[in-house]
PDB file of C-alpha atoms in Angstrom:
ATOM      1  CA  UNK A   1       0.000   0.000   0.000  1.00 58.00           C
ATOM      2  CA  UNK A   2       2.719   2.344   0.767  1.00 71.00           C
ATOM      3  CA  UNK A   3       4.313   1.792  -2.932  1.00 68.00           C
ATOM      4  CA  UNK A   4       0.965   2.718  -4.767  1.00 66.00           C
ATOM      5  CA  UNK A   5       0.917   6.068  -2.128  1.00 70.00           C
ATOM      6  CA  UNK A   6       4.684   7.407  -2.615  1.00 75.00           C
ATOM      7  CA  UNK A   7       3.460   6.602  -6.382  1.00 71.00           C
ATOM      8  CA  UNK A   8       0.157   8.662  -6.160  1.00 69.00           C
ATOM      9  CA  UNK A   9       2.031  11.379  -4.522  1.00 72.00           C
ATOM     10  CA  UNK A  10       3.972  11.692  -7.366  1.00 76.00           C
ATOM     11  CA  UNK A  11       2.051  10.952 -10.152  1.00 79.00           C
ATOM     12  CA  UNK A  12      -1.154  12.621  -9.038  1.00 78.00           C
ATOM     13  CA  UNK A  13      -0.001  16.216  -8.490  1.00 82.00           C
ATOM     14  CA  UNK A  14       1.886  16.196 -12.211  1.00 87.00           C
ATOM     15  CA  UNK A  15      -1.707  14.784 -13.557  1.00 84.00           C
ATOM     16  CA  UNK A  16      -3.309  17.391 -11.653  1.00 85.00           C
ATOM     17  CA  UNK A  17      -1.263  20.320 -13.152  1.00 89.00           C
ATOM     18  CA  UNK A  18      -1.426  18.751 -16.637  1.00 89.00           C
ATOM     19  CA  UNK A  19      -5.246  18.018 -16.424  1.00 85.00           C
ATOM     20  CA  UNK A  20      -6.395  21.567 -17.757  1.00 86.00           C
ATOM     21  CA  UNK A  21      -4.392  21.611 -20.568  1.00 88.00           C
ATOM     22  CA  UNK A  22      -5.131  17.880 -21.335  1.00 83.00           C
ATOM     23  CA  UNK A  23      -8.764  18.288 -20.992  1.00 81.00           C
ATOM     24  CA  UNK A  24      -9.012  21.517 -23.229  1.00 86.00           C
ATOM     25  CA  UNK A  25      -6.429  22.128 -25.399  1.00 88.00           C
ATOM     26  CA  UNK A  26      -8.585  19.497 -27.533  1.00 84.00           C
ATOM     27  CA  UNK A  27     -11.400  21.649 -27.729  1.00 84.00           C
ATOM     28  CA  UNK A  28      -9.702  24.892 -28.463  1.00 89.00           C
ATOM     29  CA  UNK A  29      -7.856  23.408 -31.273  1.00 90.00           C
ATOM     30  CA  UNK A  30     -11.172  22.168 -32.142  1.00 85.00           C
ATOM     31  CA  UNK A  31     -12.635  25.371 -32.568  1.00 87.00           C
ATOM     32  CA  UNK A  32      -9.885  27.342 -33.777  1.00 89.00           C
ATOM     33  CA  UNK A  33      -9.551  24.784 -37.053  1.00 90.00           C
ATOM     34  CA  UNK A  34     -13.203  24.902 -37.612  1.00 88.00           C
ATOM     35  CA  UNK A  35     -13.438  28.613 -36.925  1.00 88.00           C
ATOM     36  CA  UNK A  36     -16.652  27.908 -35.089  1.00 85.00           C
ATOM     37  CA  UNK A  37     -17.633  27.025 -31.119  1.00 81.00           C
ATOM     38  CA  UNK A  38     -21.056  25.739 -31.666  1.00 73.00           C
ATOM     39  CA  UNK A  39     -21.450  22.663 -29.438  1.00 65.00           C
ATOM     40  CA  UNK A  40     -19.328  24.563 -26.778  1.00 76.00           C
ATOM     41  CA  UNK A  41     -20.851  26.640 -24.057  1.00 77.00           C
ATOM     42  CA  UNK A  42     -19.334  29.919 -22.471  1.00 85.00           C
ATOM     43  CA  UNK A  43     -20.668  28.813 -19.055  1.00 86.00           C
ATOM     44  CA  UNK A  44     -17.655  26.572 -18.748  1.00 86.00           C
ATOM     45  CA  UNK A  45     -14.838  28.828 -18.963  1.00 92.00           C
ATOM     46  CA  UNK A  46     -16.787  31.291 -16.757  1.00 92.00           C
ATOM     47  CA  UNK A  47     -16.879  28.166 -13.695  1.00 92.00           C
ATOM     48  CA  UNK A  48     -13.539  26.942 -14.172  1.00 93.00           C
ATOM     49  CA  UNK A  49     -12.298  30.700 -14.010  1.00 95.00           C
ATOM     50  CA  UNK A  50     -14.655  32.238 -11.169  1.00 95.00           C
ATOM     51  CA  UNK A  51     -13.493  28.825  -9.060  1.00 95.00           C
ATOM     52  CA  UNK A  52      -9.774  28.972 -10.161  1.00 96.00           C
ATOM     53  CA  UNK A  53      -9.544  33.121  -8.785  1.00 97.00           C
ATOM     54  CA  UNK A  54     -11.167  32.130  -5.722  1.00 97.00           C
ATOM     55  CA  UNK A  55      -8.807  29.009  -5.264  1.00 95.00           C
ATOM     56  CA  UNK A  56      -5.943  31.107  -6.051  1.00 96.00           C
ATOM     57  CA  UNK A  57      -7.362  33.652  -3.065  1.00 96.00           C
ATOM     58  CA  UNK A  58      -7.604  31.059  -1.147  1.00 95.00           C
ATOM     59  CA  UNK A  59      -4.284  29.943  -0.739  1.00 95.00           C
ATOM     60  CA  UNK A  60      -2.502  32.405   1.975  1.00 93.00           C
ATOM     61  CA  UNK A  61      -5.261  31.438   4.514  1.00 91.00           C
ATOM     62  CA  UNK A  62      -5.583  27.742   3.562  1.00 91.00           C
ATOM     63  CA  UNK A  63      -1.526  26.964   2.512  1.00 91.00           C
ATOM     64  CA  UNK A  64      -2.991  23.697   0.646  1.00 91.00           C
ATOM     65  CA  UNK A  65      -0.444  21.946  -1.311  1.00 90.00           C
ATOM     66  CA  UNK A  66       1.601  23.850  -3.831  1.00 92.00           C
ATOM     67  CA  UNK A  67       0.535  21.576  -6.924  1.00 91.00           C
ATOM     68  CA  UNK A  68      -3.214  22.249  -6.251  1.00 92.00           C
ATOM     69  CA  UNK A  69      -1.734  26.368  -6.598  1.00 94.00           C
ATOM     70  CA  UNK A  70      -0.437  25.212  -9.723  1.00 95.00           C
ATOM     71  CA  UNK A  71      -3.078  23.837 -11.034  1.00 93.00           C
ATOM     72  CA  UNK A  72      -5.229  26.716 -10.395  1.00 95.00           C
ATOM     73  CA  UNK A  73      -2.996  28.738 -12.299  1.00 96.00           C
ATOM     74  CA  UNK A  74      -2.500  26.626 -15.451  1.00 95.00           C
ATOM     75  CA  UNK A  75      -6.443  26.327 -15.034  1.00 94.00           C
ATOM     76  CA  UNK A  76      -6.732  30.209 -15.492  1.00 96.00           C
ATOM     77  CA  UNK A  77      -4.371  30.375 -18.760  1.00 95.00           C
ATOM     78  CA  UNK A  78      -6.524  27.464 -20.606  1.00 95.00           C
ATOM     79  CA  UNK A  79      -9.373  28.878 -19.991  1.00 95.00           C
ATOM     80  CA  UNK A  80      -8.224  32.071 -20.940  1.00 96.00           C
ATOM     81  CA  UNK A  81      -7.430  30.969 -24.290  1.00 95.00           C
ATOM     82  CA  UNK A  82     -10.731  28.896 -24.163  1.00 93.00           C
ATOM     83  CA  UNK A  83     -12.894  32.089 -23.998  1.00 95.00           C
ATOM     84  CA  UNK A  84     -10.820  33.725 -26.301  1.00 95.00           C
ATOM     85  CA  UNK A  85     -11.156  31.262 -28.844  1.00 94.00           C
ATOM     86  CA  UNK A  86     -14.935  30.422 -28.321  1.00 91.00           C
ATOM     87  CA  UNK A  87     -15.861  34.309 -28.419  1.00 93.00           C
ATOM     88  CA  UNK A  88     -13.750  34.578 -31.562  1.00 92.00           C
ATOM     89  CA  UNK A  89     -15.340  32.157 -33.120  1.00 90.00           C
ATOM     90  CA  UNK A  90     -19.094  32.004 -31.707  1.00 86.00           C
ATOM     91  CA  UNK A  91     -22.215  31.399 -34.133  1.00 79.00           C
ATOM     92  CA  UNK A  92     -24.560  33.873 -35.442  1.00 74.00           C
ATOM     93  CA  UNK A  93     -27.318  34.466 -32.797  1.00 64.00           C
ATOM     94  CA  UNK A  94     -29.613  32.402 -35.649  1.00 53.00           C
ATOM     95  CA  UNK A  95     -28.244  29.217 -35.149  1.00 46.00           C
ATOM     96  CA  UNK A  96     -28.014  28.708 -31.440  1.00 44.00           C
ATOM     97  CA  UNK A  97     -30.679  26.893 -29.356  1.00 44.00           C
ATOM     98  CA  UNK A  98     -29.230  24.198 -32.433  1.00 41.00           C
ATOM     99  CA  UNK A  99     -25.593  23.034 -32.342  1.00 41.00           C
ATOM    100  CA  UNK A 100     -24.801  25.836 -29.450  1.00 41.00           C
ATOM    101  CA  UNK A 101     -26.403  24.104 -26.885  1.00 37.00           C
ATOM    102  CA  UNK A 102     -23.727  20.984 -27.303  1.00 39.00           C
ATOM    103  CA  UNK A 103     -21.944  19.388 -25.677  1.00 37.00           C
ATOM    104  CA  UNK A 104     -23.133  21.484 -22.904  1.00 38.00           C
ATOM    105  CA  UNK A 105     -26.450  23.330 -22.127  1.00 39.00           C
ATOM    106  CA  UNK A 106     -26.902  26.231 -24.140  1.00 41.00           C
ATOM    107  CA  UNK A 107     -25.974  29.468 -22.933  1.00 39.00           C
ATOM    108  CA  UNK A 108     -29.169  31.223 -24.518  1.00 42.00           C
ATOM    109  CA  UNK A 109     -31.649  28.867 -22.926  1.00 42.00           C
ATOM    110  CA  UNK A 110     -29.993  28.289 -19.198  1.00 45.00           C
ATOM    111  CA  UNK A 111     -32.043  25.429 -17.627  1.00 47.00           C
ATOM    112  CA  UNK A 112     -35.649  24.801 -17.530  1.00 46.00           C
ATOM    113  CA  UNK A 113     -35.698  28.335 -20.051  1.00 54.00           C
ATOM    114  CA  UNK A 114     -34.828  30.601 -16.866  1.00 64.00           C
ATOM    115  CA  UNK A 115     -33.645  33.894 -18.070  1.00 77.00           C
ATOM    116  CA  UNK A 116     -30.446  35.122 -16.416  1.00 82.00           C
ATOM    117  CA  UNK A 117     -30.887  39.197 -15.063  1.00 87.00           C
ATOM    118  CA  UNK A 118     -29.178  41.272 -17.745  1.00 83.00           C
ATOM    119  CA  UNK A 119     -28.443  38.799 -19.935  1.00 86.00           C
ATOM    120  CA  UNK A 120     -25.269  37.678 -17.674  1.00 91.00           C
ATOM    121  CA  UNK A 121     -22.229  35.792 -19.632  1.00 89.00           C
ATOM    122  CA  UNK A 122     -25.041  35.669 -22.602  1.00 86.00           C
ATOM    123  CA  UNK A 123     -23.216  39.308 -23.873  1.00 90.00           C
ATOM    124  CA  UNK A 124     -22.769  39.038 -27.691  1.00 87.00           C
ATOM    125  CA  UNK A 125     -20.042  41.697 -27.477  1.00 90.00           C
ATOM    126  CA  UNK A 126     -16.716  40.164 -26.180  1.00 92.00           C
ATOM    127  CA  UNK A 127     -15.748  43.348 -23.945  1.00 94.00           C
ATOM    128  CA  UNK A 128     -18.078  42.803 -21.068  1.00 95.00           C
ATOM    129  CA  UNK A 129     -16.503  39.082 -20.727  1.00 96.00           C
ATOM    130  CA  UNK A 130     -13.038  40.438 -19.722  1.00 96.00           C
ATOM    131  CA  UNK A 131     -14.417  43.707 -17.453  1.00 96.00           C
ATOM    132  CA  UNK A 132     -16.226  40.761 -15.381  1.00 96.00           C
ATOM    133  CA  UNK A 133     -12.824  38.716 -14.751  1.00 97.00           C
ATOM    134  CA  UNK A 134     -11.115  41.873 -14.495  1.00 97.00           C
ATOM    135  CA  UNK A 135     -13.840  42.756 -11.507  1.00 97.00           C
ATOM    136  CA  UNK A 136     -13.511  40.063 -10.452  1.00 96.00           C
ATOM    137  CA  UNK A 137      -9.582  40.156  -9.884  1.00 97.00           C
ATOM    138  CA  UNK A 138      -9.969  43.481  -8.733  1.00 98.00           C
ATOM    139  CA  UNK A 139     -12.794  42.869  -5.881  1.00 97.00           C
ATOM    140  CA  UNK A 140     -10.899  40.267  -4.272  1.00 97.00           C
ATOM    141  CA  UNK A 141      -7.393  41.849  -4.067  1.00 97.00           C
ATOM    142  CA  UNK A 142      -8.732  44.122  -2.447  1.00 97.00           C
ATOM    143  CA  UNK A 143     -10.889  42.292   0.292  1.00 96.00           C
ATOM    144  CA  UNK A 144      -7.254  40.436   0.591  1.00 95.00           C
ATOM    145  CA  UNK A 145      -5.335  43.609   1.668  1.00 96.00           C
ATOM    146  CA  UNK A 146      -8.223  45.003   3.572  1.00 96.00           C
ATOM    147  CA  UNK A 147      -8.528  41.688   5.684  1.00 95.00           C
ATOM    148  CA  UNK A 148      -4.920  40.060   5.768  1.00 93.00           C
ATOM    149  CA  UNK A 149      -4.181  42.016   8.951  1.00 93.00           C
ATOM    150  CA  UNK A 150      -7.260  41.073  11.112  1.00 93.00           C
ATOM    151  CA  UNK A 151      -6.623  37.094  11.745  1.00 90.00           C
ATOM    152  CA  UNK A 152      -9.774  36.755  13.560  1.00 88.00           C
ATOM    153  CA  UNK A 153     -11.885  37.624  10.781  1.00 94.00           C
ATOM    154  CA  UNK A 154      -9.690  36.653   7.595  1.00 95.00           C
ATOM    155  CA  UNK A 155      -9.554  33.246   8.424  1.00 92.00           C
ATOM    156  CA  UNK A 156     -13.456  33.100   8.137  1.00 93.00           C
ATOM    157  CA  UNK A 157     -13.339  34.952   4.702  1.00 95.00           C
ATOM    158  CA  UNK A 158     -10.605  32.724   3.911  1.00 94.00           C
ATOM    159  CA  UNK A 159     -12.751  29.756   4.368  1.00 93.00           C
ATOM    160  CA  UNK A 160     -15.546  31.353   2.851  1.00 94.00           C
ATOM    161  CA  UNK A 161     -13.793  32.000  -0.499  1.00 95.00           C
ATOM    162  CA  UNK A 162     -12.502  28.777  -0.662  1.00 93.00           C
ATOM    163  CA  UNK A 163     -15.914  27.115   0.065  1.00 93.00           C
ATOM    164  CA  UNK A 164     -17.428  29.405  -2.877  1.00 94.00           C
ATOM    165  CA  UNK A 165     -14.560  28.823  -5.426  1.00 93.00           C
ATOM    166  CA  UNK A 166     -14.784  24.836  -4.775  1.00 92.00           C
ATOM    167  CA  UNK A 167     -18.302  24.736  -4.820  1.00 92.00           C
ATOM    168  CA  UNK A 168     -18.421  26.561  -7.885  1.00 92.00           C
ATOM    169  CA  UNK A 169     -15.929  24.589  -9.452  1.00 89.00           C
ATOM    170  CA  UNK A 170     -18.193  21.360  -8.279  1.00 89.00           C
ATOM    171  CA  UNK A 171     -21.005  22.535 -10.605  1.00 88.00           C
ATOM    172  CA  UNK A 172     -18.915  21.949 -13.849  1.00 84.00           C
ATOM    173  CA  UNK A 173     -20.927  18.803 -14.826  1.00 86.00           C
ATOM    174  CA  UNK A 174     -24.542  19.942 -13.652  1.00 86.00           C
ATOM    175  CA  UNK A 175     -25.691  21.435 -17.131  1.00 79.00           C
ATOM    176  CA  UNK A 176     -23.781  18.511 -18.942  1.00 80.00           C
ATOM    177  CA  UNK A 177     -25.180  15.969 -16.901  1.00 86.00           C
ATOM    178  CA  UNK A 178     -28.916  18.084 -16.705  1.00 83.00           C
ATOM    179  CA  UNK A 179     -28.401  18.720 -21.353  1.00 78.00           C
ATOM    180  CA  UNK A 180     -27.901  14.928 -21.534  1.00 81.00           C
ATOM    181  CA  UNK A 181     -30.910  13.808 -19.108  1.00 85.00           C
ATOM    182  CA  UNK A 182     -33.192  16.225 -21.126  1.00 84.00           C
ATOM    183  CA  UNK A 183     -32.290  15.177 -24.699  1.00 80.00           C
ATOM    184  CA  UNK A 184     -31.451  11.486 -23.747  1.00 83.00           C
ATOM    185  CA  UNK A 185     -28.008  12.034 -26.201  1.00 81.00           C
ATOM    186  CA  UNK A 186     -24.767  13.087 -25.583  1.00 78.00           C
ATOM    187  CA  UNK A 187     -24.228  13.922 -29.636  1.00 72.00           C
ATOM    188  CA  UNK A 188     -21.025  16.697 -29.187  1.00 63.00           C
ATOM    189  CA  UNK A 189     -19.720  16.032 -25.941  1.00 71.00           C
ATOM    190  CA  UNK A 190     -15.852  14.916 -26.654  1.00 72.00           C
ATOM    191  CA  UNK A 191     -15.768  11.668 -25.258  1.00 80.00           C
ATOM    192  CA  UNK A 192     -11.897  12.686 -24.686  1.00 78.00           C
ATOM    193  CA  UNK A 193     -13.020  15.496 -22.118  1.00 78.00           C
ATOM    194  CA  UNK A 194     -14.740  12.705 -19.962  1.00 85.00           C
ATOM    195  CA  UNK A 195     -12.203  10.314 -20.168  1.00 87.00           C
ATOM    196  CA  UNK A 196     -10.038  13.141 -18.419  1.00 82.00           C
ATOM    197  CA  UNK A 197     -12.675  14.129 -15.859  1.00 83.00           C
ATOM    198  CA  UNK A 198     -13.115  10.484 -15.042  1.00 89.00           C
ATOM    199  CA  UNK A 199      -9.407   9.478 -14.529  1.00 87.00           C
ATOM    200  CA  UNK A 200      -8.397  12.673 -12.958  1.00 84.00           C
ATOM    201  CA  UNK A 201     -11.484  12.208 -10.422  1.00 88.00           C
ATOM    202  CA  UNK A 202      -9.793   8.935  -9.820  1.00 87.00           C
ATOM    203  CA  UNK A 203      -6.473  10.075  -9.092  1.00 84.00           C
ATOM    204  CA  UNK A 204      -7.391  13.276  -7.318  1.00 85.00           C
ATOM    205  CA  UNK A 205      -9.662  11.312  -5.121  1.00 88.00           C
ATOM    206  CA  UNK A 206      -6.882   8.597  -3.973  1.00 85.00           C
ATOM    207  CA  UNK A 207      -4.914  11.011  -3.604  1.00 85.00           C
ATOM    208  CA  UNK A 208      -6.608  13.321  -1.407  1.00 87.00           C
ATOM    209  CA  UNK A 209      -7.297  10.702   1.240  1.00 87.00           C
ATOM    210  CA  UNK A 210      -3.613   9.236   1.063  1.00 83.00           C
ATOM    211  CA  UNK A 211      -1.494  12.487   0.670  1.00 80.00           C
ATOM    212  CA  UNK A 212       0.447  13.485   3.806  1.00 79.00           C
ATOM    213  CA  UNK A 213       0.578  16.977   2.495  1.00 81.00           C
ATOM    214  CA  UNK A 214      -2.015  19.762   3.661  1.00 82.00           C
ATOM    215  CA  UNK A 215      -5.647  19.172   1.950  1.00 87.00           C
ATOM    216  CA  UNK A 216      -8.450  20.690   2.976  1.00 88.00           C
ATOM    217  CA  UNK A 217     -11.812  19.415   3.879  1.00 89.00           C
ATOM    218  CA  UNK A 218     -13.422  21.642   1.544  1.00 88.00           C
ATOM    219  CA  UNK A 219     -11.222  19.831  -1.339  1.00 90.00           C
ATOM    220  CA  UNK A 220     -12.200  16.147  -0.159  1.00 90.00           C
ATOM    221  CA  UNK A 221     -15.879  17.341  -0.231  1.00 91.00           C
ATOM    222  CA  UNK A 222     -16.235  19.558  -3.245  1.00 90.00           C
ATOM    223  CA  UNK A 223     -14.147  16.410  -5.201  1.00 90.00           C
ATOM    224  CA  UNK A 224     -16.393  13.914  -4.188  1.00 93.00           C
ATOM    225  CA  UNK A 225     -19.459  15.721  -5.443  1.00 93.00           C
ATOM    226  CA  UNK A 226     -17.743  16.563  -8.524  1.00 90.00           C
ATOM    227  CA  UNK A 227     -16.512  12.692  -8.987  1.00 92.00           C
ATOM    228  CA  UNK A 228     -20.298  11.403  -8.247  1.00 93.00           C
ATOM    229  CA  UNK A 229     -21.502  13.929 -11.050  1.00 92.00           C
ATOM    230  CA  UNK A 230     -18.752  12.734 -13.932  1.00 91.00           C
ATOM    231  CA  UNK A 231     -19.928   8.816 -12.967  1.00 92.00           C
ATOM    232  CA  UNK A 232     -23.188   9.930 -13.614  1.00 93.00           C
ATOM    233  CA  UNK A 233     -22.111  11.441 -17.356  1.00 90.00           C
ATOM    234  CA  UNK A 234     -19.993   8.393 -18.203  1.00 90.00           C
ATOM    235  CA  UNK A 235     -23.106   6.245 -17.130  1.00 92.00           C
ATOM    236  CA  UNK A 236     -25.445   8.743 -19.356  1.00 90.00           C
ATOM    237  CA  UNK A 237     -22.905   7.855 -22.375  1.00 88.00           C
ATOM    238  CA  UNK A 238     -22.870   4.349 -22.096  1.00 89.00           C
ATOM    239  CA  UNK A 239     -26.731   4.308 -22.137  1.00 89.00           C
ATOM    240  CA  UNK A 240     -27.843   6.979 -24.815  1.00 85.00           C
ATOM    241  CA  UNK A 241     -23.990   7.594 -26.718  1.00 78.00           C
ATOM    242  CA  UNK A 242     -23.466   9.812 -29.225  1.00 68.00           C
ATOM    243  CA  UNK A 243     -26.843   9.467 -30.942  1.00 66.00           C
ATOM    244  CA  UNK A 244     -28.495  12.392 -32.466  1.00 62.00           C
ATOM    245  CA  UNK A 245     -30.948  14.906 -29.840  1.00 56.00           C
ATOM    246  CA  UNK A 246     -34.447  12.644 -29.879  1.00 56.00           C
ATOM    247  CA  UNK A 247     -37.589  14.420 -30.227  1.00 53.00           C
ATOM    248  CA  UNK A 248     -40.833  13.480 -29.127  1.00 49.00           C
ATOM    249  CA  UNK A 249     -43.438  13.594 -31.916  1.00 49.00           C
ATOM    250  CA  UNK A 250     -45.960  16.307 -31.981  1.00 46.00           C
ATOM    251  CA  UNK A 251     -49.389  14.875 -31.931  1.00 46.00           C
ATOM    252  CA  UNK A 252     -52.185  16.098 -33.884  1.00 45.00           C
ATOM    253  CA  UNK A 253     -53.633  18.655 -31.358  1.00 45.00           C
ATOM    254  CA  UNK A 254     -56.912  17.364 -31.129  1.00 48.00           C
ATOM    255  CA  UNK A 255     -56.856  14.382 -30.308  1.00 44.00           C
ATOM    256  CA  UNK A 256     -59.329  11.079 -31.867  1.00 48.00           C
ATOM    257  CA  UNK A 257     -60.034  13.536 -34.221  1.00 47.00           C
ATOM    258  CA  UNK A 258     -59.006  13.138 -38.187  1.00 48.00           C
ATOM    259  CA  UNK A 259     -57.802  15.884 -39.459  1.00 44.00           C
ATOM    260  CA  UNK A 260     -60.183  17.082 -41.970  1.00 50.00           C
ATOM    261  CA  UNK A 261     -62.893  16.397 -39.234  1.00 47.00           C
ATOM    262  CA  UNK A 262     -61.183  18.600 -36.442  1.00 45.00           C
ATOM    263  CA  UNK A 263     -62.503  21.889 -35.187  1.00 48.00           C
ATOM    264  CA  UNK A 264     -61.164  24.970 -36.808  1.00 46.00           C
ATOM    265  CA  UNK A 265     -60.123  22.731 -39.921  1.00 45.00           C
ATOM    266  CA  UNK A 266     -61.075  24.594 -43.381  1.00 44.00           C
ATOM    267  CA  UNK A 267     -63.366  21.878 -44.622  1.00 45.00           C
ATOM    268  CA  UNK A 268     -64.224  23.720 -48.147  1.00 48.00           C
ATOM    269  CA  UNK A 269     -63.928  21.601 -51.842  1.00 47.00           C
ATOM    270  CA  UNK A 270     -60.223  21.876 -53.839  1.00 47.00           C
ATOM    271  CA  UNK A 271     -60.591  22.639 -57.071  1.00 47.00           C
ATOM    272  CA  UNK A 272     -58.259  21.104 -60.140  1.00 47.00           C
ATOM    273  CA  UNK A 273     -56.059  24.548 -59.574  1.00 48.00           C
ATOM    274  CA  UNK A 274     -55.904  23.823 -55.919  1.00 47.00           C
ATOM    275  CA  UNK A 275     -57.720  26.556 -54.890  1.00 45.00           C
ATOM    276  CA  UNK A 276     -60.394  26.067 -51.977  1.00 46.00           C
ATOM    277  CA  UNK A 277     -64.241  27.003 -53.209  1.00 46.00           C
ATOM    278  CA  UNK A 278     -65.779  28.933 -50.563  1.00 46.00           C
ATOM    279  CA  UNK A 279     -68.477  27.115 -48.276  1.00 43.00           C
ATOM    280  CA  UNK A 280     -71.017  29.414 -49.641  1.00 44.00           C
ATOM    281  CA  UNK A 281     -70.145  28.386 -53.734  1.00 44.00           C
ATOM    282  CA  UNK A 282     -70.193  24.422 -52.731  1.00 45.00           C
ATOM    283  CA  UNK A 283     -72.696  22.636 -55.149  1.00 43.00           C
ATOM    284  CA  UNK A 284     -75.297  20.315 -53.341  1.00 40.00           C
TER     285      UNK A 284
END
């Protein structure tokens, strides 16, 4: 047991700072050869950056190990380029609600068709985007020199942060996981990006509960959400795969009625021209 730990403690923490590069750099390259980010949505660089900040903040109150530091910060330059990339190269308005919402709920939509207040991370011009990060960055630098000096009360916010960032970053695979329950398909979703959420939930999990370095709670319980969640995708793609969206039929509104017998049906005679007569020209 103590081999496959000293092994984990190695491995692990290079998998960990590799992971957001691994998982991504797929996608971007993706998008950048086909010049278009339909299929990806702009809600996951905003999580993975909002929860990368925070766990960044986090850090001088917490001192968790240094390759979870790194990892936040490689996490922050992917997704950088991510956004970049996806804004560069987003769809006309016309055409989402179609391949936009893939792999991952659509941005336009949000879930059950709720309507985010001022159309938030739904901007069509790229500028607000970076003033929000930018914010963002700002806001909490300065809560961090305002608080550092009173230890009663910065350890809280310290906590709090990290709480926030981690639960944040726990929610990555809610509108994947909700998109794929809803259209019973997981048509778009890179089967390569779950394969890297799955093994790095396995790694980061044994590790976690073996590492004799500093790991907070708040890791161990935000992770094992987050792990629960990705089984649940790779269970969702084994049943439904990468089959097209399916589609209930529409049913003929009123029903155990035919069609030409149904209320508000025109039921006047076609001529040869295929014009209707009028009810009032119809020969007895």
């Amino acid at each position: 047991m103590s081999f496959f730990t000293t092994l984990a403690g190695y491995a692990a923490p290079m998998f960990l700072i590799a992971s957001p590069i691994l998982s991504y750099s797929d996608q971007a390259i993706s998008m950048h050869r086909t010049r278009s980010s339909a299929g990806f949505s702009l809600d996951i660089p905003l999580i993975m950056l909002v929860a990368s900040i925070f766990r960044v903040f986090y850090y001088p109150g917490a001192k968790y190990d240094t390759a979870l530091l790194i990892q936040s910060f490689c996490n922050i330059f992917m997704q950088l380029i991510l956004l970049k990339i996806a804004l560069d190269h987003r769809p006309p308005p016309s055409s989402k609600g179609g391949d936009a919402a893939l792999p991952f709920v659509g941005a336009q939509d949000g879930l059950s068709g709720f309507r985010r207040p001022y159309n938030f991370w739904q901007w069509r011009s790229p500028k607000p985007y970076w003033q929000f990060l930018l914010a963002t960055l700002i806001g909490l630098t300065v809560l961090e020199l305002l608080l550092a000096p009173f230890d009663s009360v910065y350890s809280g916010y310290s906590a709090l942060i990290g709480y926030i960032g981690l639960s944040v970053e726990a929610t990555l695979p809610i509108p994947q996981l909700l998109a794929n329950a809803r259209s019973r398909s997981c048509k778009g979703f890179r089967v390569s990006v779950l394969a890297s959420w799955l093994v790095g939930d396995a790694m980061k999990m044994f590790w976690f509960f073996t590492s004799t370095t500093e790991i907070p709670l708040a890791f161990k319980l935000c992770g094992i959400f987050q792990a629960c969640c990705d089984a649940i995708i790779g269970v969702q793609y084994l049943m439904y795969g990468d089959q097209p969206t399916i589609k209930p039929q529409q049913a003929w509104p009123h029903s155990g009625a035919k069609p030409h017998l149904s209320p508000g049906t025109f039921s006047g005679r076609q001529t040869p021209t295929g014009r209707r007569t009028p009810l009032g020209e119809k020969t007895i």
